[in-house]
Amino acid sequence: MDGNTSGVFVAIGDKTGEVLINELSGVNITIIRDGKVACSNGIPSRVKVGDVIRAAYTDGGRLKIRDEIGFEKADKHRVAEGTKMTIVGGPECTNDGVTWWKVKVSADVKGWVAEYWHGDEYLIEPAP
C-alpha cells in the first residue's frame, strides 16, 4: 500500500471476544468488550449513551464538565460527587486513551466528562 491508502483492520479475540478496530495508520484504536467501548490504553467502559450516571471519585472536589474533550480544556461547570446526569453523546477518545462522554445534568448544564483518570480511577459510574 502507498502512504495515501487508508483502511481498517478488525480482529476478534478467540477467547476473550474482544474486537479491535484499528485504522491501518495505527491511530484511533477502539476496543469493544462485552458490548462496552473503551479507548486504547484505557480501561473498560461501564456506561453507554442513554445511561443515567453519577459523578463518582472526585476526592472531595467536583467533577469538571467541559465544552470540549481533553483535560487541558477549560471547564464550564463543576458538579459534586453523587450528582446524577444522563449520557447524551460519545464516546470520544483522546490520544492519552481516555474515554469522554457528553452529558446533560439539566437544561442549562451540558458538556463533556472523562470516564476515568490516570487509567484506573473512574470519575463516573452507573447511577443506582
MMTF fields as JSON, N, C-alpha, C and O atoms, coordinates in Angstrom:
{
  "mmtfVersion": "1.0.0",
  "mmtfProducer": "UNKNOWN",
  "numBonds": 511,
  "numAtoms": 512,
  "numGroups": 128,
  "numChains": 1,
  "numModels": 1,
  "chainsPerModel": [1],
  "groupsPerChain": [128],
  "chainIdList": ["A"],
  "bondAtomList": [4, 2, 8, 6, 12, 10, 16, 14, 20, 18, 24, 22, 28, 26, 32, 30, 36, 34, 40, 38, 44, 42, 48, 46, 52, 50, 56, 54, 60, 58, 64, 62, 68, 66, 72, 70, 76, 74, 80, 78, 84, 82, 88, 86, 92, 90, 96, 94, 100, 98, 104, 102, 108, 106, 112, 110, 116, 114, 120, 118, 124, 122, 128, 126, 132, 130, 136, 134, 140, 138, 144, 142, 148, 146, 152, 150, 156, 154, 160, 158, 164, 162, 168, 166, 172, 170, 176, 174, 180, 178, 184, 182, 188, 186, 192, 190, 196, 194, 200, 198, 204, 202, 208, 206, 212, 210, 216, 214, 220, 218, 224, 222, 228, 226, 232, 230, 236, 234, 240, 238, 244, 242, 248, 246, 252, 250, 256, 254, 260, 258, 264, 262, 268, 266, 272, 270, 276, 274, 280, 278, 284, 282, 288, 286, 292, 290, 296, 294, 300, 298, 304, 302, 308, 306, 312, 310, 316, 314, 320, 318, 324, 322, 328, 326, 332, 330, 336, 334, 340, 338, 344, 342, 348, 346, 352, 350, 356, 354, 360, 358, 364, 362, 368, 366, 372, 370, 376, 374, 380, 378, 384, 382, 388, 386, 392, 390, 396, 394, 400, 398, 404, 402, 408, 406, 412, 410, 416, 414, 420, 418, 424, 422, 428, 426, 432, 430, 436, 434, 440, 438, 444, 442, 448, 446, 452, 450, 456, 454, 460, 458, 464, 462, 468, 466, 472, 470, 476, 474, 480, 478, 484, 482, 488, 486, 492, 490, 496, 494, 500, 498, 504, 502, 508, 506],
  "bondOrderList": [1, 1, 1, 1, 1, 1, 1, 1, 1, 1, 1, 1, 1, 1, 1, 1, 1, 1, 1, 1, 1, 1, 1, 1, 1, 1, 1, 1, 1, 1, 1, 1, 1, 1, 1, 1, 1, 1, 1, 1, 1, 1, 1, 1, 1, 1, 1, 1, 1, 1, 1, 1, 1, 1, 1, 1, 1, 1, 1, 1, 1, 1, 1, 1, 1, 1, 1, 1, 1, 1, 1, 1, 1, 1, 1, 1, 1, 1, 1, 1, 1, 1, 1, 1, 1, 1, 1, 1, 1, 1, 1, 1, 1, 1, 1, 1, 1, 1, 1, 1, 1, 1, 1, 1, 1, 1, 1, 1, 1, 1, 1, 1, 1, 1, 1, 1, 1, 1, 1, 1, 1, 1, 1, 1, 1, 1, 1],
  "groupList": [{"groupName": "MET", "atomNameList": ["N", "CA", "C", "O"], "elementList": ["N", "C", "C", "O"], "formalChargeList": [0, 0, 0, 0], "bondAtomList": [1, 0, 2, 1, 3, 2], "bondOrderList": [1, 1, 2], "singleLetterCode": "M", "chemCompType": "L-PEPTIDE LINKING"}, {"groupName": "ASP", "atomNameList": ["N", "CA", "C", "O"], "elementList": ["N", "C", "C", "O"], "formalChargeList": [0, 0, 0, 0], "bondAtomList": [1, 0, 2, 1, 3, 2], "bondOrderList": [1, 1, 2], "singleLetterCode": "D", "chemCompType": "L-PEPTIDE LINKING"}, {"groupName": "GLY", "atomNameList": ["N", "CA", "C", "O"], "elementList": ["N", "C", "C", "O"], "formalChargeList": [0, 0, 0, 0], "bondAtomList": [1, 0, 2, 1, 3, 2], "bondOrderList": [1, 1, 2], "singleLetterCode": "G", "chemCompType": "PEPTIDE LINKING"}, {"groupName": "ASN", "atomNameList": ["N", "CA", "C", "O"], "elementList": ["N", "C", "C", "O"], "formalChargeList": [0, 0, 0, 0], "bondAtomList": [1, 0, 2, 1, 3, 2], "bondOrderList": [1, 1, 2], "singleLetterCode": "N", "chemCompType": "L-PEPTIDE LINKING"}, {"groupName": "THR", "atomNameList": ["N", "CA", "C", "O"], "elementList": ["N", "C", "C", "O"], "formalChargeList": [0, 0, 0, 0], "bondAtomList": [1, 0, 2, 1, 3, 2], "bondOrderList": [1, 1, 2], "singleLetterCode": "T", "chemCompType": "L-PEPTIDE LINKING"}, {"groupName": "SER", "atomNameList": ["N", "CA", "C", "O"], "elementList": ["N", "C", "C", "O"], "formalChargeList": [0, 0, 0, 0], "bondAtomList": [1, 0, 2, 1, 3, 2], "bondOrderList": [1, 1, 2], "singleLetterCode": "S", "chemCompType": "L-PEPTIDE LINKING"}, {"groupName": "VAL", "atomNameList": ["N", "CA", "C", "O"], "elementList": ["N", "C", "C", "O"], "formalChargeList": [0, 0, 0, 0], "bondAtomList": [1, 0, 2, 1, 3, 2], "bondOrderList": [1, 1, 2], "singleLetterCode": "V", "chemCompType": "L-PEPTIDE LINKING"}, {"groupName": "PHE", "atomNameList": ["N", "CA", "C", "O"], "elementList": ["N", "C", "C", "O"], "formalChargeList": [0, 0, 0, 0], "bondAtomList": [1, 0, 2, 1, 3, 2], "bondOrderList": [1, 1, 2], "singleLetterCode": "F", "chemCompType": "L-PEPTIDE LINKING"}, {"groupName": "ALA", "atomNameList": ["N", "CA", "C", "O"], "elementList": ["N", "C", "C", "O"], "formalChargeList": [0, 0, 0, 0], "bondAtomList": [1, 0, 2, 1, 3, 2], "bondOrderList": [1, 1, 2], "singleLetterCode": "A", "chemCompType": "L-PEPTIDE LINKING"}, {"groupName": "ILE", "atomNameList": ["N", "CA", "C", "O"], "elementList": ["N", "C", "C", "O"], "formalChargeList": [0, 0, 0, 0], "bondAtomList": [1, 0, 2, 1, 3, 2], "bondOrderList": [1, 1, 2], "singleLetterCode": "I", "chemCompType": "L-PEPTIDE LINKING"}, {"groupName": "LYS", "atomNameList": ["N", "CA", "C", "O"], "elementList": ["N", "C", "C", "O"], "formalChargeList": [0, 0, 0, 0], "bondAtomList": [1, 0, 2, 1, 3, 2], "bondOrderList": [1, 1, 2], "singleLetterCode": "K", "chemCompType": "L-PEPTIDE LINKING"}, {"groupName": "GLU", "atomNameList": ["N", "CA", "C", "O"], "elementList": ["N", "C", "C", "O"], "formalChargeList": [0, 0, 0, 0], "bondAtomList": [1, 0, 2, 1, 3, 2], "bondOrderList": [1, 1, 2], "singleLetterCode": "E", "chemCompType": "L-PEPTIDE LINKING"}, {"groupName": "LEU", "atomNameList": ["N", "CA", "C", "O"], "elementList": ["N", "C", "C", "O"], "formalChargeList": [0, 0, 0, 0], "bondAtomList": [1, 0, 2, 1, 3, 2], "bondOrderList": [1, 1, 2], "singleLetterCode": "L", "chemCompType": "L-PEPTIDE LINKING"}, {"groupName": "ARG", "atomNameList": ["N", "CA", "C", "O"], "elementList": ["N", "C", "C", "O"], "formalChargeList": [0, 0, 0, 0], "bondAtomList": [1, 0, 2, 1, 3, 2], "bondOrderList": [1, 1, 2], "singleLetterCode": "R", "chemCompType": "L-PEPTIDE LINKING"}, {"groupName": "CYS", "atomNameList": ["N", "CA", "C", "O"], "elementList": ["N", "C", "C", "O"], "formalChargeList": [0, 0, 0, 0], "bondAtomList": [1, 0, 2, 1, 3, 2], "bondOrderList": [1, 1, 2], "singleLetterCode": "C", "chemCompType": "L-PEPTIDE LINKING"}, {"groupName": "PRO", "atomNameList": ["N", "CA", "C", "O"], "elementList": ["N", "C", "C", "O"], "formalChargeList": [0, 0, 0, 0], "bondAtomList": [1, 0, 2, 1, 3, 2], "bondOrderList": [1, 1, 2], "singleLetterCode": "P", "chemCompType": "L-PEPTIDE LINKING"}, {"groupName": "TYR", "atomNameList": ["N", "CA", "C", "O"], "elementList": ["N", "C", "C", "O"], "formalChargeList": [0, 0, 0, 0], "bondAtomList": [1, 0, 2, 1, 3, 2], "bondOrderList": [1, 1, 2], "singleLetterCode": "Y", "chemCompType": "L-PEPTIDE LINKING"}, {"groupName": "HIS", "atomNameList": ["N", "CA", "C", "O"], "elementList": ["N", "C", "C", "O"], "formalChargeList": [0, 0, 0, 0], "bondAtomList": [1, 0, 2, 1, 3, 2], "bondOrderList": [1, 1, 2], "singleLetterCode": "H", "chemCompType": "L-PEPTIDE LINKING"}, {"groupName": "TRP", "atomNameList": ["N", "CA", "C", "O"], "elementList": ["N", "C", "C", "O"], "formalChargeList": [0, 0, 0, 0], "bondAtomList": [1, 0, 2, 1, 3, 2], "bondOrderList": [1, 1, 2], "singleLetterCode": "W", "chemCompType": "L-PEPTIDE LINKING"}],
  "groupTypeList": [0, 1, 2, 3, 4, 5, 2, 6, 7, 6, 8, 9, 2, 1, 10, 4, 2, 11, 6, 12, 9, 3, 11, 12, 5, 2, 6, 3, 9, 4, 9, 9, 13, 1, 2, 10, 6, 8, 14, 5, 3, 2, 9, 15, 5, 13, 6, 10, 6, 2, 1, 6, 9, 13, 8, 8, 16, 4, 1, 2, 2, 13, 12, 10, 9, 13, 1, 11, 9, 2, 7, 11, 10, 8, 1, 10, 17, 13, 6, 8, 11, 2, 4, 10, 0, 4, 9, 6, 2, 2, 15, 11, 14, 4, 3, 1, 2, 6, 4, 18, 18, 10, 6, 10, 6, 5, 8, 1, 6, 10, 2, 18, 6, 8, 11, 16, 18, 17, 2, 1, 11, 16, 12, 9, 11, 15, 8, 15],
  "groupIdList": [1, 2, 3, 4, 5, 6, 7, 8, 9, 10, 11, 12, 13, 14, 15, 16, 17, 18, 19, 20, 21, 22, 23, 24, 25, 26, 27, 28, 29, 30, 31, 32, 33, 34, 35, 36, 37, 38, 39, 40, 41, 42, 43, 44, 45, 46, 47, 48, 49, 50, 51, 52, 53, 54, 55, 56, 57, 58, 59, 60, 61, 62, 63, 64, 65, 66, 67, 68, 69, 70, 71, 72, 73, 74, 75, 76, 77, 78, 79, 80, 81, 82, 83, 84, 85, 86, 87, 88, 89, 90, 91, 92, 93, 94, 95, 96, 97, 98, 99, 100, 101, 102, 103, 104, 105, 106, 107, 108, 109, 110, 111, 112, 113, 114, 115, 116, 117, 118, 119, 120, 121, 122, 123, 124, 125, 126, 127, 128],
  "secStructList": [7, 7, 6, 6, 7, 7, 7, 3, 3, 3, 3, 3, 7, 6, 6, 6, 7, 7, 3, 3, 3, 3, 3, 6, 6, 1, 7, 1, 7, 3, 3, 3, 3, 6, 6, 3, 3, 3, 3, 6, 6, 1, 7, 7, 7, 7, 7, 7, 6, 6, 7, 3, 3, 3, 3, 7, 7, 7, 6, 6, 1, 3, 3, 3, 3, 3, 1, 1, 1, 1, 6, 6, 1, 7, 3, 3, 3, 3, 3, 3, 6, 6, 7, 3, 3, 3, 3, 3, 3, 3, 3, 3, 3, 7, 6, 6, 7, 7, 3, 3, 3, 3, 3, 3, 1, 1, 1, 1, 7, 3, 3, 3, 3, 3, 1, 3, 3, 6, 6, 6, 3, 3, 1, 3, 3, 3, 7, 7],
  "xCoordList": [0.829, 0.0, 0.866, 1.939, 0.415, 1.155, 0.755, -0.198, 1.467, 1.214, -0.133, -0.559, -0.829, -2.124, -3.291, -4.446, -3.005, -4.063, -4.511, -3.684, -5.797, -6.311, -7.187, -7.672, -7.381, -8.206, -8.474, -8.075, -9.146, -9.485, -9.075, -9.298, -8.476, -8.099, -9.018, -9.174, -9.628, -10.52, -10.049, -9.801, -9.925, -9.546, -10.477, -10.874, -10.825, -11.7, -10.921, -10.373, -10.876, -10.162, -10.834, -12.043, -10.055, -10.583, -11.192, -12.24, -10.562, -11.057, -11.789, -12.7, -11.394, -11.962, -13.204, -14.041, -13.338, -14.46, -14.242, -15.145, -13.041, -12.748, -12.659, -12.214, -13.076, -12.957, -12.032, -12.251, -10.994, -10.067, -10.283, -10.138, -10.625, -10.817, -9.722, -9.627, -8.904, -7.738, -7.552, -7.53, -7.417, -7.036, -5.644, -4.85, -5.331, -4.021, -2.898, -1.753, -3.205, -2.187, -1.772, -0.794, -2.499, -2.159, -2.801, -2.462, -3.715, -4.38, -5.838, -6.37, -6.464, -7.893, -8.263, -9.17, -7.557, -7.854, -9.041, -9.088, -9.987, -11.137, -11.278, -11.209, -11.471, -11.667, -13.089, -13.537, -13.79, -15.153, -15.125, -14.775, -15.49, -15.524, -16.946, -17.51, -17.513, -18.86, -19.838, -20.686, -19.728, -20.64, -20.306, -21.033, -19.234, -18.825, -17.601, -16.754, -17.502, -16.404, -15.388, -15.749, -14.123, -13.039, -11.987, -11.81, -11.3, -10.23, -8.97, -8.777, -8.115, -6.876, -6.087, -6.119, -5.4, -4.627, -5.517, -5.011, -6.82, -7.74, -8.254, -7.732, -9.265, -9.883, -11.3, -11.848, -11.897, -13.219, -14.252, -14.273, -15.089, -16.154, -17.277, -17.573, -17.894, -19.004, -20.338, -21.36, -20.34, -21.549, -21.735, -20.857, -22.907, -23.211, -24.205, -24.779, -24.403, -25.357, -26.736, -27.174, -27.414, -28.734, -28.718, -29.746, -27.551, -27.451, -27.554, -27.082, -28.183, -28.134, -26.921, -26.792, -26.037, -24.795, -24.692, -25.552, -23.634, -23.394, -21.893, -21.071, -21.565, -20.164, -19.665, -20.305, -18.534, -18.018, -16.807, -16.931, -15.665, -14.45, -14.017, -13.526, -14.192, -13.741, -12.767, -12.284, -12.472, -11.507, -11.833, -10.942, -13.125, -13.554, -13.752, -14.284, -13.324, -13.508, -14.818, -15.725, -14.908, -16.096, -15.688, -14.597, -16.573, -16.33, -16.446, -17.427, -15.445, -15.432, -16.188, -15.969, -17.082, -17.818, -17.272, -17.298, -16.771, -16.06, -16.832, -17.669, -16.533, -17.131, -16.583, -17.285, -15.313, -14.64, -13.935, -13.681, -13.615, -12.903, -11.445, -10.848, -10.885, -9.487, -9.313, -9.987, -8.398, -8.164, -7.612, -7.757, -6.983, -6.417, -7.468, -7.183, -8.655, -9.731, -10.363, -10.431, -10.815, -11.423, -12.747, -13.496, -13.016, -14.296, -15.308, -14.962, -16.567, -17.613, -18.549, -19.252, -18.56, -19.381, -18.612, -17.735, -18.956, -18.426, -19.583, -20.407, -19.636, -20.729, -20.164, -19.084, -20.909, -20.496, -20.575, -21.338, -19.78, -19.822, -21.252, -21.897, -21.735, -23.095, -24.11, -25.229, -23.739, -24.665, -25.016, -24.136, -26.32, -26.776, -26.83, -27.111, -26.556, -26.609, -26.918, -26.837, -27.271, -27.59, -26.561, -26.198, -26.094, -25.159, -25.96, -26.88, -25.599, -26.323, -25.456, -25.955, -24.169, -23.281, -21.98, -21.65, -21.241, -19.958, -20.084, -21.127, -19.069, -17.817, -16.878, -16.985, -15.964, -14.873, -13.586, -13.55, -12.539, -11.252, -10.216, -10.179, -9.382, -8.272, -6.992, -6.97, -5.937, -4.673, -4.103, -3.31, -4.498, -3.994, -4.822, -4.61, -5.773, -6.547, -7.729, -8.257, -8.159, -9.282, -10.587, -10.649, -11.618, -12.946, -13.737, -13.817, -14.324, -15.112, -16.549, -16.82, -17.481, -18.916, -19.551, -19.204, -20.49, -21.265, -22.428, -23.162, -22.591, -23.618, -24.534, -24.192, -25.713, -26.68, -27.054, -27.56, -26.796, -27.165, -28.536, -29.38, -28.751, -30.027, -30.116, -29.21, -31.191, -31.344, -30.199, -29.832, -29.642, -28.571, -27.171, -26.196, -27.046, -25.723, -25.502, -26.059, -24.664, -24.311, -22.836, -22.279, -22.205, -20.808, -20.184, -20.886, -18.858, -18.088, -17.424, -16.883, -17.463, -16.761, -15.904, -16.248, -14.786, -13.923, -14.503, -14.994, -14.447, -14.944, -13.972, -14.389, -12.695, -11.695, -10.479, -10.322, -9.64, -8.45, -7.28, -7.456, -6.124, -4.921, -5.109, -4.391, -6.064, -6.236, -6.857, -7.107, -7.118, -7.708, -8.652, -9.146, -8.912, -9.814, -11.049, -10.982, -12.172, -13.399, -13.907, -13.981, -14.255, -14.81, -16.334, -16.994, -16.886, -18.338, -18.666, -17.829, -19.902, -20.335, -21.843, -22.538, -22.352, -23.802, -24.493, -24.044, -25.575, -26.33, -27.215, -27.769, -27.342, -28.199, -29.673, -30.531],
  "yCoordList": [-1.185, 0.0, 1.239, 1.251, 2.276, 3.533, 4.344, 3.987, 5.426, 6.238, 6.917, 7.392, 6.987, 7.661, 6.705, 7.132, 5.443, 4.454, 4.389, 4.369, 4.358, 4.174, 2.943, 2.506, 2.402, 1.224, 0.921, 1.673, -0.173, -0.552, -1.995, -2.839, -2.276, -3.622, -4.035, -3.292, -5.202, -5.691, -7.073, -7.932, -7.29, -8.606, -8.954, -8.082, -10.225, -10.677, -11.665, -12.644, -11.399, -12.285, -13.637, -13.723, -14.698, -16.06, -16.455, -17.101, -16.084, -16.479, -15.355, -15.605, -14.122, -13.009, -12.431, -11.841, -12.589, -11.972, -10.505, -9.821, -9.987, -8.581, -8.32, -9.178, -7.151, -6.731, -5.533, -4.56, -5.598, -4.49, -3.887, -4.573, -2.617, -1.912, -0.86, -0.002, -0.922, -0.057, 0.445, -0.349, 1.754, 2.271, 1.748, 1.588, 1.478, 0.947, 1.889, 1.459, 3.154, 4.125, 3.944, 4.548, 3.126, 2.894, 3.872, 3.873, 4.701, 5.658, 5.266, 4.42, 5.887, 5.692, 4.237, 3.687, 3.628, 2.245, 2.229, 2.998, 1.368, 1.204, -0.268, -1.12, -0.569, -1.949, -2.077, -1.255, -3.097, -3.335, -4.599, -5.667, -4.492, -5.633, -5.789, -4.863, -6.947, -7.226, -6.115, -5.749, -5.57, -4.527, -3.161, -2.205, -3.033, -1.749, -1.255, -2.056, 0.024, 0.6, 1.212, 1.853, 1.013, 1.625, 2.11, 1.523, 3.165, 3.685, 2.863, 2.274, 2.832, 2.08, 2.64, 3.839, 1.774, 2.13, 2.581, 3.061, 2.439, 2.827, 1.606, 0.503, 1.809, 0.707, 0.506, 1.418, -0.659, -0.923, 0.111, 0.541, 0.485, 1.429, 0.718, -0.446, 1.427, 0.853, 1.499, 1.174, 2.423, 3.18, 3.253, 2.866, 3.762, 3.948, 5.096, 5.56, 5.548, 6.618, 6.202, 5.074, 7.118, 6.866, 6.503, 6.584, 6.101, 5.725, 6.945, 8.032, 6.736, 7.729, 7.345, 6.203, 8.312, 8.077, 9.065, 9.93, 8.929, 9.913, 10.173, 9.33, 11.357, 11.702, 10.783, 10.655, 10.15, 9.178, 9.75, 10.707, 9.18, 9.542, 10.967, 11.221, 11.879, 13.261, 13.696, 14.828, 12.82, 13.099, 14.403, 15.183, 14.62, 15.802, 17.035, 18.043, 16.957, 18.088, 17.938, 17.237, 18.586, 18.493, 17.993, 18.298, 17.219, 16.709, 17.853, 18.597, 17.989, 19.071, 18.656, 17.578, 19.534, 19.347, 20.394, 21.59, 19.925, 20.801, 20.996, 20.173, 22.107, 22.36, 21.407, 21.034, 21.016, 20.143, 19.027, 19.146, 17.92, 16.828, 17.203, 17.932, 16.699, 16.92, 17.558, 18.533, 16.998, 17.532, 18.952, 19.702, 19.324, 20.672, 21.724, 22.921, 21.302, 22.231, 22.83, 22.189, 24.053, 24.749, 24.087, 23.613, 24.067, 23.526, 24.666, 25.8, 24.344, 25.369, 25.143, 26.059, 23.925, 23.598, 22.592, 21.881, 22.546, 21.529, 21.012, 21.784, 19.673, 19.078, 18.227, 17.648, 18.165, 17.415, 15.913, 15.442, 15.178, 13.727, 13.272, 13.786, 12.312, 11.808, 12.473, 11.978, 13.597, 14.286, 13.368, 12.788, 13.247, 12.41, 13.206, 14.405, 12.522, 13.115, 12.009, 10.825, 12.398, 11.439, 11.555, 12.66, 10.425, 10.435, 10.655, 9.896, 11.706, 12.046, 11.941, 12.125, 11.649, 11.523, 10.856, 10.699, 10.463, 9.814, 8.344, 7.905, 7.595, 8.008, 8.667, 8.454, 9.463, 10.053, 9.689, 9.657, 9.418, 9.043, 10.129, 10.734, 10.368, 11.297, 10.485, 9.283, 11.144, 10.453, 9.78, 8.845, 10.246, 9.635, 8.426, 7.88, 8.008, 6.801, 6.976, 5.99, 8.21, 8.467, 8.509, 9.097, 7.885, 7.89, 9.074, 9.259, 9.879, 11.06, 10.86, 10.31, 11.322, 11.217, 12.6, 13.397, 12.874, 14.11, 13.85, 12.875, 14.729, 14.528, 15.741, 16.857, 15.469, 16.524, 16.38, 15.343, 17.436, 17.45, 18.089, 17.615, 19.17, 19.896, 20.613, 20.5, 21.341, 22.069, 23.054, 23.326, 23.583, 24.571, 24.0, 24.683, 22.779, 22.214, 20.974, 19.906, 21.151, 20.079, 20.221, 21.316, 19.123, 19.173, 17.792, 16.781, 17.757, 16.513, 16.189, 17.074, 14.911, 14.438, 13.228, 12.449, 13.1, 11.93, 10.787, 10.994, 9.576, 8.43, 8.047, 7.568, 8.253, 7.882, 8.796, 9.58, 8.671, 9.493, 8.578, 7.62, 8.83, 8.032, 6.563, 5.701, 6.278, 4.921, 3.915, 2.777, 4.304, 3.308, 3.89, 3.153, 5.168, 5.798, 6.306, 7.314, 5.608, 6.023, 7.326, 7.461, 8.278, 9.559, 9.559, 10.367, 8.647, 8.498, 7.008, 6.144, 6.738, 5.344, 5.282, 6.287, 4.085, 3.947, 4.345, 3.972, 5.095, 5.502, 4.338, 3.618, 4.161, 3.071, 3.383, 2.582],
  "zCoordList": [0.0, 0.0, 0.0, 0.604, -0.667, -0.636, 0.589, 1.282, 0.861, 2.047, 2.056, 3.109, 0.93, 0.855, 1.064, 1.085, 1.217, 1.37, 2.823, 3.734, 3.032, 4.387, 4.392, 3.348, 5.54, 5.655, 7.099, 7.988, 7.336, 8.695, 8.893, 8.024, 10.035, 10.422, 11.554, 12.523, 11.452, 12.503, 12.924, 12.079, 14.233, 14.76, 15.905, 16.677, 16.015, 17.095, 17.953, 17.447, 19.263, 20.181, 20.26, 20.472, 20.09, 20.073, 21.409, 21.436, 22.517, 23.835, 24.55, 25.338, 24.278, 25.029, 24.377, 25.06, 23.075, 22.368, 22.125, 21.642, 22.452, 22.211, 20.719, 19.956, 20.31, 18.924, 18.9, 19.622, 18.069, 17.929, 16.559, 15.547, 16.516, 15.26, 15.193, 16.071, 14.168, 14.099, 12.677, 11.737, 12.51, 11.203, 10.924, 11.851, 9.67, 9.326, 9.718, 9.862, 9.891, 10.278, 11.737, 12.178, 12.489, 13.885, 14.845, 16.028, 14.379, 15.255, 15.449, 14.731, 16.417, 16.672, 16.948, 16.323, 17.881, 18.247, 19.188, 20.148, 18.923, 19.795, 20.137, 19.252, 21.393, 21.811, 22.337, 23.137, 21.893, 22.357, 23.195, 22.694, 24.461, 25.377, 25.891, 26.473, 25.677, 26.186, 25.824, 26.638, 24.6, 24.16, 24.71, 24.442, 25.469, 26.037, 25.273, 24.876, 25.068, 24.302, 25.243, 26.229, 24.936, 25.705, 24.721, 23.653, 25.073, 24.224, 24.449, 25.513, 23.429, 23.577, 24.752, 25.026, 25.422, 26.615, 27.765, 28.78, 27.626, 28.688, 29.421, 29.26, 30.213, 30.939, 30.392, 29.773, 30.605, 30.041, 30.493, 31.646, 29.559, 29.86, 30.598, 30.329, 31.526, 32.292, 31.94, 32.545, 30.954, 30.627, 29.113, 28.342, 28.705, 27.28, 27.132, 28.116, 25.896, 25.626, 26.127, 25.897, 26.811, 27.358, 28.83, 29.501, 29.342, 30.755, 31.667, 31.336, 32.824, 33.9, 34.735, 35.176, 34.946, 35.674, 36.821, 36.99, 37.607, 38.656, 38.747, 38.386, 39.237, 39.475, 40.579, 41.622, 40.352, 41.321, 42.044, 42.807, 41.813, 42.531, 42.197, 41.098, 43.117, 42.904, 43.985, 43.96, 44.929, 46.0, 46.731, 47.068, 46.968, 47.699, 46.838, 47.302, 45.574, 44.658, 43.909, 44.357, 42.794, 41.944, 40.567, 40.084, 39.935, 38.59, 37.594, 37.603, 36.738, 35.748, 34.495, 33.943, 34.06, 32.805, 31.845, 32.132, 30.687, 29.753, 28.448, 28.078, 27.754, 26.433, 25.379, 24.439, 25.546, 24.593, 25.355, 26.553, 24.635, 25.292, 25.516, 24.723, 26.6, 26.922, 28.286, 28.619, 29.079, 30.423, 30.383, 31.349, 29.273, 29.171, 28.805, 28.856, 28.446, 28.082, 29.337, 30.386, 29.203, 30.348, 30.734, 29.88, 32.039, 32.486, 32.562, 32.893, 32.248, 32.319, 33.486, 33.914, 34.002, 35.169, 36.019, 35.527, 37.297, 38.201, 39.029, 39.519, 39.183, 39.949, 41.083, 40.966, 42.172, 43.357, 43.116, 42.272, 43.866, 43.82, 44.119, 45.033, 43.347, 43.514, 42.597, 42.46, 41.961, 41.055, 39.887, 39.25, 39.617, 38.508, 37.219, 37.224, 36.108, 34.774, 33.773, 34.101, 32.56, 31.511, 30.398, 29.996, 29.901, 28.778, 27.5, 27.194, 26.754, 25.529, 24.28, 23.17, 24.44, 23.289, 23.661, 24.836, 22.623, 22.816, 22.492, 22.008, 22.741, 23.363, 22.363, 21.156, 22.881, 22.115, 22.847, 24.077, 22.087, 22.678, 22.43, 21.358, 23.425, 23.247, 23.074, 23.339, 22.633, 22.38, 23.622, 23.511, 24.803, 26.03, 26.465, 27.548, 25.61, 25.889, 26.818, 27.332, 27.046, 27.95, 27.155, 26.075, 27.697, 27.09, 27.631, 28.845, 26.741, 27.106, 26.668, 25.601, 27.521, 27.251, 27.345, 28.216, 26.431, 26.509, 27.454, 27.295, 28.44, 29.46, 29.573, 29.182, 30.128, 30.428, 31.899, 32.328, 32.658, 34.075, 34.214, 34.974, 33.473, 33.453, 32.112, 31.286, 31.894, 30.635, 30.41, 29.266, 31.474, 31.366, 31.522, 31.21, 31.991, 32.266, 31.395, 31.648, 30.354, 29.428, 29.097, 29.179, 28.725, 28.323, 28.34, 28.373, 28.317, 28.242, 29.568, 30.23, 29.958, 31.151, 30.773, 29.884, 31.471, 31.294, 32.107, 33.217, 31.552, 32.314, 33.424, 34.478, 33.195, 34.189, 34.107, 33.171, 35.1, 35.255, 35.582, 36.335, 35.059, 35.301, 34.937, 35.443, 34.069, 33.581, 34.53, 34.132, 35.793, 36.688, 37.728, 38.581, 37.683, 38.642, 37.897, 37.193, 38.052, 37.371, 37.975, 39.197, 37.123, 37.564, 37.494, 38.148, 36.694, 36.596, 36.709, 36.447, 37.105, 37.233, 37.029, 37.178, 36.683, 36.531, 37.84, 38.924, 37.733, 38.916, 39.365, 38.535, 40.666, 41.179, 40.974, 41.343]
}
